Amino acid sequence: YLKRGKSEETRVEEGAQVRAIVERTLSDIAARGDAAVRELSVRFDDYAPESFRLSEAEIERLMGRLSAQELSDIRFAQDQVRGFAEAQRASMTDIEVEPMPGVILGHRNIPVQSVGCYVPGGKFPMVASAHMSVATARVAGVPRIVAATPPWRGEPNPAVIAAMHLGGAHEIHVLGGIQAIGAMALGTETIAPVHMLVGPGNAFVAEAKRQLFGRVGIDLFAGPTETLVIADDTVDAEMCATDLLGQAEHGYDSPAVLVTTSRALAEATLAEIERLLAVLPTAETARVSWREYGEVILCDSHDEMLAVAEDIASEHVQVMTDRDDWYLEHMTSYGALFLGPRTNVANGDKVIGTNHTLPTRKAGRYTGGLWVGKFLKTHSYQKVTTDAAAAEIGRVGSRLCMLEGFVGHAEQCNLRVRRYGGDNVPYG
């Protein structure tokens, strides 16, 4: 390590504090509904409209404040996201097979019936998050899409609201943080609960989703942004420093890590980061993240860089080396890969078409990011269409049930053997 961030012990302690706050807040929302949500909105966002849900007229007025170019750019980005989601959806097919005569097995991909899409926007209005959740849910065929976003500078952000509306949201609520997540999942007097929560957010939003998982489904644990740059001496310090700070500006707790085989590049990147922090308009945020969570790791080889990257399992992994496709072939634990110097994480965040809601905190070891498939449930079914098949399956099923001691289960099979196979199997 040429530079280290906060220790794991410190991060665990901070996580425990967040968990306690979220638990108390969700309990309050469950007990008091709209009253608790309104108090939280006033406390954290100084925002208390007559209704948190926007009317069609309010949505149209807000969209009218955007320029033609801004609306065109939003539509362009949504076209990219929607197009990729449609291609993914087309890859998921219902199936039906007949493994033996008279036995039909199949599955159907059924949309989740209601989802709550959270779009962050307290510090920066995350317009693109609406594309990633709302538009993708619409491609999946979700019949009720609820979108929530915090006020920005005391009012709904026109661009975020436009993206939600154009993406296909059925309800838009101007609510942020734990209160938005709790209201959508638990329900209140004015907001019907949803079946699933999706979308990124700060540590409190991510923890609220974690605590509510089970009562509702969630996409994944998408907490504060993480970025990892894997680089060798084929790129320069300006490229590495720019890409690290571009994600560190998200918030005060956004890990940004450089892994490299070049000491010269590592030292030059450290110096370049200090130079850029002197001119970056969002340096106030990026500087804190870099100081507290930034790391530079020097490795001996590409194999070692791969091992370090696999252990970190970062949300974003940018690869700029002489063997980018080698990393694509060998990496298994990450949110999304950005291969080569011509692309970057901001492309994926805003416009290129892949989804930017990605696993954080090592969750990339067991899940990928949000995609159209997250909004679909694969349900199986079976049917037996002939007497001969009912009897044959029933005989084997009965013996296997008895092998496990399940006599009642066996009788379900035996009844079919008697009725459709003509065998007078003794009861039990």
Coordinates of C-alpha atoms in Angstrom, one line a residue:
Y1 CA 0.0 0.0 0.0
L2 CA 1.3 3.4 -1.0
K3 CA -1.9 4.9 0.5
R4 CA -4.5 3.3 2.8
G5 CA -8.0 4.4 3.7
K6 CA -10.0 3.8 6.9
S7 CA -9.5 0.5 8.7
E8 CA -12.0 -2.2 8.4
E9 CA -12.7 -1.9 12.1
T10 CA -13.6 1.7 11.8
R11 CA -15.9 1.0 8.9
V12 CA -17.7 -1.8 10.9
E13 CA -18.2 0.7 13.8
E14 CA -19.7 3.2 11.4
G15 CA -22.0 0.6 9.9
A16 CA -23.3 -0.4 13.4
Q17 CA -24.3 3.3 14.0
V18 CA -26.1 3.4 10.7
R19 CA -28.0 0.2 11.5
A20 CA -29.3 1.5 14.8
I21 CA -30.6 4.7 13.3
V22 CA -32.3 2.9 10.4
E23 CA -34.0 0.4 12.7
R24 CA -35.5 3.1 14.9
T25 CA -36.6 5.1 11.9
L26 CA -38.3 2.2 10.1
S27 CA -40.1 1.3 13.3
D28 CA -41.4 4.8 13.6
I29 CA -42.7 4.7 10.0
A30 CA -44.4 1.4 10.5
A31 CA -46.1 2.7 13.6
R32 CA -47.1 6.2 12.5
G33 CA -47.2 6.1 8.7
D34 CA -47.6 9.4 6.9
A35 CA -47.1 11.5 10.1
A36 CA -43.6 10.0 10.6
V37 CA -42.7 10.3 6.9
R38 CA -43.7 14.0 6.9
E39 CA -41.7 14.7 10.1
L40 CA -38.6 13.0 8.6
S41 CA -39.0 15.0 5.3
V42 CA -39.1 18.2 7.3
R43 CA -36.1 17.2 9.5
F44 CA -33.8 16.0 6.7
D45 CA -35.0 17.9 3.6
D46 CA -36.9 20.9 5.0
Y47 CA -39.7 19.8 2.6
A48 CA -43.4 19.5 3.5
P49 CA -45.7 19.9 0.5
E50 CA -49.4 19.3 0.7
S51 CA -48.8 16.0 -1.1
F52 CA -45.5 14.2 -1.7
R53 CA -47.0 12.6 -4.9
L54 CA -46.8 14.8 -7.9
S55 CA -49.9 15.3 -10.1
E56 CA -49.7 15.1 -13.9
A57 CA -50.0 18.9 -14.1
E58 CA -47.0 19.3 -11.7
I59 CA -45.0 16.8 -13.7
E60 CA -45.8 18.7 -17.0
R61 CA -44.8 22.0 -15.4
L62 CA -41.5 20.7 -14.2
M63 CA -40.7 19.1 -17.5
G64 CA -41.5 22.5 -19.2
R65 CA -38.6 24.0 -17.4
L66 CA -36.1 21.9 -19.3
S67 CA -34.6 22.9 -22.6
A68 CA -35.1 20.9 -25.8
Q69 CA -31.5 19.7 -25.6
E70 CA -31.9 18.5 -22.0
L71 CA -35.0 16.5 -22.9
S72 CA -33.3 15.1 -26.0
D73 CA -30.3 14.0 -24.0
I74 CA -32.5 12.3 -21.4
R75 CA -34.4 10.5 -24.2
F76 CA -31.1 9.5 -25.9
A77 CA -29.8 7.9 -22.7
Q78 CA -33.1 6.1 -22.1
D79 CA -33.0 4.7 -25.6
Q80 CA -29.6 3.2 -24.9
V81 CA -30.7 1.7 -21.5
R82 CA -34.0 0.5 -22.9
G83 CA -32.4 -1.1 -25.9
F84 CA -30.0 -3.1 -23.9
A85 CA -32.7 -4.1 -21.4
E86 CA -34.9 -5.3 -24.3
A87 CA -32.0 -7.4 -25.7
Q88 CA -31.6 -8.9 -22.2
R89 CA -35.3 -9.6 -21.9
A90 CA -35.3 -11.3 -25.3
S91 CA -32.6 -13.7 -23.9
M92 CA -35.0 -14.9 -21.2
T93 CA -37.5 -17.4 -22.6
D94 CA -40.3 -19.4 -21.2
I95 CA -39.8 -23.1 -21.6
E96 CA -41.9 -26.3 -21.7
V97 CA -40.5 -29.7 -22.1
E98 CA -41.8 -33.3 -22.0
P99 CA -39.1 -35.4 -20.3
M100 CA -41.2 -38.5 -20.6
P101 CA -44.5 -39.3 -22.3
G102 CA -47.4 -37.6 -20.5
V103 CA -45.2 -35.4 -18.2
I104 CA -45.0 -31.7 -19.0
L105 CA -42.6 -29.4 -17.2
G106 CA -42.1 -25.7 -17.8
H107 CA -41.4 -22.3 -16.4
R108 CA -42.7 -18.8 -17.0
N109 CA -41.0 -15.5 -16.4
I110 CA -43.5 -13.3 -14.7
P111 CA -42.9 -9.6 -13.8
V112 CA -42.9 -8.5 -10.2
Q113 CA -46.3 -6.8 -9.7
S114 CA -45.1 -3.6 -8.1
V115 CA -41.7 -2.0 -7.5
G116 CA -40.4 1.0 -5.7
C117 CA -37.6 2.8 -7.6
Y118 CA -35.4 5.0 -5.5
V119 CA -33.5 7.7 -7.3
P120 CA -30.9 9.6 -5.1
G121 CA -30.7 13.3 -5.4
G122 CA -29.8 15.1 -2.2
K123 CA -26.3 16.2 -3.1
F124 CA -26.5 15.6 -6.8
P125 CA -29.7 15.0 -8.8
M126 CA -29.1 11.5 -10.1
V127 CA -31.1 11.7 -13.4
A128 CA -29.6 8.6 -14.8
S129 CA -30.7 6.4 -11.9
A130 CA -34.3 6.9 -13.2
H131 CA -33.3 5.3 -16.5
M132 CA -31.7 2.4 -14.8
S133 CA -34.6 1.4 -12.5
V134 CA -37.8 2.9 -14.0
A135 CA -37.2 2.3 -17.7
T136 CA -35.8 -1.2 -17.0
A137 CA -38.8 -2.1 -14.9
R138 CA -41.1 -0.9 -17.7
V139 CA -39.3 -3.2 -20.2
A140 CA -39.8 -6.1 -17.8
G141 CA -43.6 -5.4 -17.8
V142 CA -44.0 -4.4 -14.2
P143 CA -47.6 -3.1 -13.9
R144 CA -47.1 -0.6 -11.0
I145 CA -43.8 1.4 -10.8
V146 CA -43.5 3.8 -7.9
A147 CA -40.6 6.3 -8.1
A148 CA -39.3 8.4 -5.2
T149 CA -36.5 11.0 -5.2
P150 CA -35.6 13.7 -2.6
P151 CA -36.1 17.4 -3.2
W152 CA -33.1 19.2 -4.6
R153 CA -32.6 22.7 -3.3
G154 CA -36.0 22.7 -1.8
E155 CA -38.1 21.5 -4.8
P156 CA -38.4 18.6 -7.2
N157 CA -35.6 18.4 -9.7
P158 CA -37.1 18.9 -13.1
A159 CA -34.6 16.6 -14.9
V160 CA -35.0 13.8 -12.5
I161 CA -38.8 14.1 -12.6
A162 CA -38.7 14.1 -16.4
A163 CA -36.5 11.0 -16.5
M164 CA -38.9 9.2 -14.1
H165 CA -41.9 10.2 -16.2
L166 CA -40.4 9.4 -19.6
G167 CA -39.1 6.1 -18.2
G168 CA -42.6 5.0 -17.4
A169 CA -43.3 5.6 -13.7
H170 CA -46.9 5.3 -12.7
E171 CA -46.4 7.3 -9.4
I172 CA -43.8 9.9 -8.6
H173 CA -43.2 10.9 -5.0
V174 CA -40.8 13.6 -3.9
L175 CA -39.4 11.8 -0.8
G176 CA -35.8 11.0 0.1
G177 CA -33.8 8.7 2.3
I178 CA -35.1 6.2 4.9
Q179 CA -38.5 7.8 4.8
A180 CA -38.9 7.1 1.1
I181 CA -37.7 3.5 1.4
G182 CA -39.8 2.9 4.5
A183 CA -43.0 4.4 2.9
M184 CA -42.7 2.4 -0.3
A185 CA -41.9 -0.9 1.5
L186 CA -44.2 -0.7 4.6
G187 CA -46.9 1.5 3.1
T188 CA -48.7 4.5 4.6
E189 CA -52.1 5.9 4.5
T190 CA -51.3 7.5 1.1
I191 CA -48.7 5.1 -0.4
A192 CA -49.6 1.5 -1.0
P193 CA -46.7 -0.9 -0.3
V194 CA -44.7 -2.4 -3.1
H195 CA -43.4 -5.9 -3.6
M196 CA -39.8 -4.9 -4.3
L197 CA -37.3 -2.1 -3.8
V198 CA -34.6 -1.1 -6.3
G199 CA -32.1 1.6 -6.7
P200 CA -28.8 2.9 -5.3
G201 CA -28.5 5.3 -2.3
N202 CA -26.3 6.4 0.6
A203 CA -25.4 4.2 3.5
F204 CA -28.8 4.8 5.2
V205 CA -30.8 3.9 2.1
A206 CA -28.7 0.7 1.6
E207 CA -29.2 -0.3 5.2
A208 CA -32.9 0.4 5.1
K209 CA -33.2 -2.0 2.1
R210 CA -31.2 -4.6 3.9
Q211 CA -33.4 -4.5 7.0
L212 CA -36.6 -4.6 4.9
F213 CA -35.4 -7.5 2.7
G214 CA -37.7 -10.5 3.3
R215 CA -40.7 -8.3 3.8
V216 CA -40.1 -7.0 0.3
G217 CA -37.6 -8.1 -2.3
I218 CA -34.6 -5.9 -3.2
D219 CA -32.4 -5.7 -6.2
L220 CA -29.1 -5.8 -4.3
F221 CA -27.1 -3.9 -1.7
A222 CA -26.2 -0.8 -3.7
G223 CA -24.6 1.6 -1.2
P224 CA -22.0 4.3 -1.6
T225 CA -20.1 4.3 -4.9
E226 CA -16.9 2.3 -5.2
T227 CA -14.4 2.4 -8.0
L228 CA -11.2 0.3 -8.7
V229 CA -8.7 1.2 -11.4
I230 CA -6.4 -1.6 -12.6
A231 CA -3.6 0.0 -14.6
D232 CA -0.1 -0.7 -15.9
D233 CA 2.4 1.6 -17.6
T234 CA 0.3 1.8 -20.8
V235 CA -1.7 4.7 -19.3
D236 CA -0.7 7.9 -17.6
A237 CA -1.4 9.5 -14.2
E238 CA -3.9 12.1 -15.5
M239 CA -6.1 9.3 -16.8
C240 CA -6.0 7.3 -13.5
A241 CA -6.4 10.4 -11.3
T242 CA -9.3 11.7 -13.3
D243 CA -11.1 8.4 -13.1
L244 CA -10.5 8.0 -9.4
L245 CA -11.8 11.4 -8.5
G246 CA -14.7 11.2 -10.9
Q247 CA -16.2 8.6 -8.6
A248 CA -14.9 10.0 -5.3
E249 CA -17.0 13.1 -5.8
H250 CA -20.2 11.0 -5.3
G251 CA -20.0 11.4 -1.5
Y252 CA -17.9 11.5 1.6
D253 CA -17.6 7.7 1.8
S254 CA -16.9 6.6 -1.8
P255 CA -13.9 4.2 -2.0
A256 CA -11.5 4.9 -4.9
V257 CA -8.6 2.4 -5.3
L258 CA -5.7 2.2 -7.8
V259 CA -4.1 -1.2 -8.3
T260 CA -1.0 -1.1 -10.5
T261 CA 2.2 -2.8 -11.3
S262 CA 4.0 0.5 -11.9
R263 CA 5.5 2.4 -8.9
A264 CA 6.1 5.4 -11.2
L265 CA 2.4 5.5 -12.2
A266 CA 1.3 5.1 -8.6
E267 CA 3.5 8.0 -7.4
A268 CA 2.6 10.2 -10.3
T269 CA -1.2 9.5 -9.8
L270 CA -0.9 10.5 -6.1
A271 CA 0.7 13.8 -7.2
E272 CA -1.9 14.3 -10.0
I273 CA -4.8 13.8 -7.6
E274 CA -3.5 16.6 -5.4
R275 CA -3.2 18.8 -8.5
L276 CA -6.7 18.1 -9.7
L277 CA -8.2 18.6 -6.2
A278 CA -7.0 22.1 -6.4
V279 CA -9.1 22.8 -9.4
L280 CA -12.0 20.3 -9.3
P281 CA -15.3 22.2 -8.4
T282 CA -16.5 19.2 -6.4
A283 CA -13.2 18.9 -4.5
E284 CA -14.9 19.5 -1.2
T285 CA -16.6 16.1 -1.5
A286 CA -13.9 14.2 -3.5
R287 CA -11.1 15.3 -1.1
V288 CA -12.8 13.7 1.9
S289 CA -13.5 10.5 0.1
W290 CA -10.0 10.3 -1.2
R291 CA -8.5 11.1 2.2
E292 CA -10.7 8.6 4.1
Y293 CA -11.3 5.9 1.6
G294 CA -8.7 6.3 -1.2
E295 CA -6.0 3.6 -1.6
V296 CA -3.1 2.9 -3.9
I297 CA -1.8 -0.7 -4.1
L298 CA 1.4 -1.7 -5.8
C299 CA 1.5 -5.3 -7.2
D300 CA 4.3 -7.4 -8.7
S301 CA 2.3 -8.9 -11.6
H302 CA -1.0 -9.0 -13.5
D303 CA -1.8 -12.2 -11.6
E304 CA -1.4 -10.4 -8.3
M305 CA -3.5 -7.5 -9.5
L306 CA -6.2 -9.9 -10.5
A307 CA -6.1 -11.5 -7.0
V308 CA -6.3 -8.2 -5.3
A309 CA -9.2 -7.0 -7.5
E310 CA -11.1 -10.3 -6.8
D311 CA -10.7 -9.8 -3.1
I312 CA -11.9 -6.1 -3.2
A313 CA -14.9 -7.1 -5.5
S314 CA -15.5 -3.4 -6.3
E315 CA -18.7 -2.0 -7.8
H316 CA -16.9 -0.4 -10.7
V317 CA -13.6 -1.9 -12.1
Q318 CA -11.8 0.1 -14.8
V319 CA -9.1 -1.9 -16.6
M320 CA -6.4 0.0 -18.5
T321 CA -3.6 -2.4 -19.3
D322 CA -2.0 -4.2 -22.2
R323 CA -4.3 -7.2 -21.7
D324 CA -7.8 -5.9 -20.9
D325 CA -9.6 -8.9 -22.4
W326 CA -7.5 -11.2 -20.1
Y327 CA -9.2 -9.5 -17.1
L328 CA -12.6 -9.9 -18.8
E329 CA -11.9 -13.6 -19.1
H330 CA -10.6 -14.1 -15.6
M331 CA -12.4 -11.7 -13.3
T332 CA -15.4 -13.1 -11.4
S333 CA -16.3 -10.7 -8.6
Y334 CA -17.3 -7.1 -9.5
G335 CA -20.3 -5.0 -10.4
A336 CA -19.3 -3.9 -13.9
L337 CA -16.2 -3.9 -16.0
F338 CA -15.0 -0.9 -18.1
L339 CA -12.4 -2.2 -20.5
G340 CA -9.7 0.1 -22.0
P341 CA -9.0 3.8 -21.8
R342 CA -11.6 4.8 -24.3
T343 CA -14.4 4.1 -22.0
N344 CA -14.9 5.1 -18.3
V345 CA -17.3 4.6 -15.4
A346 CA -19.2 7.9 -16.2
N347 CA -20.2 6.4 -19.5
G348 CA -21.8 3.5 -17.7
D349 CA -23.3 5.8 -15.0
K350 CA -25.1 8.1 -17.5
V351 CA -25.5 7.0 -21.1
I352 CA -23.9 3.9 -22.6
G353 CA -26.7 1.5 -21.9
T354 CA -25.5 -0.9 -19.2
N355 CA -27.2 -0.5 -15.8
H356 CA -25.4 1.5 -13.2
T357 CA -27.2 0.1 -10.1
L358 CA -24.4 -2.3 -9.1
P359 CA -23.4 -4.4 -6.1
T360 CA -21.2 -2.8 -3.4
R361 CA -19.5 -3.9 -0.3
K362 CA -18.2 -7.1 -1.9
A363 CA -21.7 -8.2 -3.0
G364 CA -20.3 -8.7 -6.4
R365 CA -19.0 -12.1 -5.2
Y366 CA -22.6 -13.4 -5.3
T367 CA -24.7 -11.2 -7.5
G368 CA -24.5 -9.0 -10.5
G369 CA -26.1 -5.6 -10.9
L370 CA -29.7 -4.5 -11.6
W371 CA -31.0 -5.7 -14.9
V372 CA -34.3 -6.6 -16.5
G373 CA -34.1 -10.1 -15.1
K374 CA -34.3 -8.7 -11.5
F375 CA -37.8 -7.6 -12.2
L376 CA -38.9 -11.0 -13.4
K377 CA -39.7 -14.1 -11.3
T378 CA -39.1 -17.5 -12.9
H379 CA -42.0 -19.8 -11.8
S380 CA -42.1 -23.4 -12.7
Y381 CA -45.2 -25.6 -13.4
Q382 CA -46.0 -29.2 -14.1
K383 CA -48.8 -31.3 -15.5
V384 CA -49.4 -35.0 -16.1
T385 CA -51.6 -35.7 -19.2
T386 CA -51.9 -39.5 -19.3
D387 CA -53.0 -42.2 -16.9
A388 CA -49.8 -44.2 -17.6
A389 CA -47.6 -41.3 -16.7
A390 CA -49.5 -40.6 -13.5
A391 CA -49.2 -44.2 -12.4
E392 CA -45.5 -44.5 -13.3
I393 CA -44.4 -41.3 -11.6
G394 CA -46.7 -42.1 -8.7
R395 CA -45.1 -45.5 -8.0
V396 CA -41.6 -44.1 -7.9
G397 CA -42.7 -41.0 -5.9
S398 CA -44.4 -43.2 -3.3
R399 CA -41.3 -45.3 -2.7
L400 CA -39.1 -42.2 -2.4
C401 CA -41.6 -40.6 0.1
M402 CA -41.5 -43.8 2.2
L403 CA -37.7 -43.8 2.0
E404 CA -37.8 -40.5 3.9
G405 CA -40.7 -41.5 6.2
F406 CA -43.3 -39.2 4.7
V407 CA -46.4 -41.4 4.7
G408 CA -48.8 -38.6 3.9
H409 CA -46.7 -37.6 0.9
A410 CA -46.7 -41.2 -0.2
E411 CA -50.4 -41.3 -0.1
Q412 CA -50.7 -38.4 -2.5
C413 CA -48.8 -40.6 -5.0
N414 CA -50.6 -43.8 -4.0
L415 CA -54.0 -42.2 -4.7
R416 CA -53.0 -41.5 -8.2
V417 CA -51.6 -45.0 -8.6
R418 CA -55.0 -46.5 -7.5
R419 CA -57.1 -44.1 -9.6
Y420 CA -55.1 -44.0 -12.8
G421 CA -53.0 -47.1 -12.7
G422 CA -55.5 -49.6 -11.4
D423 CA -53.2 -50.9 -8.6
N424 CA -54.9 -51.4 -5.2
V425 CA -52.0 -50.1 -3.1
P426 CA -52.7 -50.6 0.6
Y427 CA -53.1 -47.3 2.5
G428 CA -50.0 -46.1 4.2

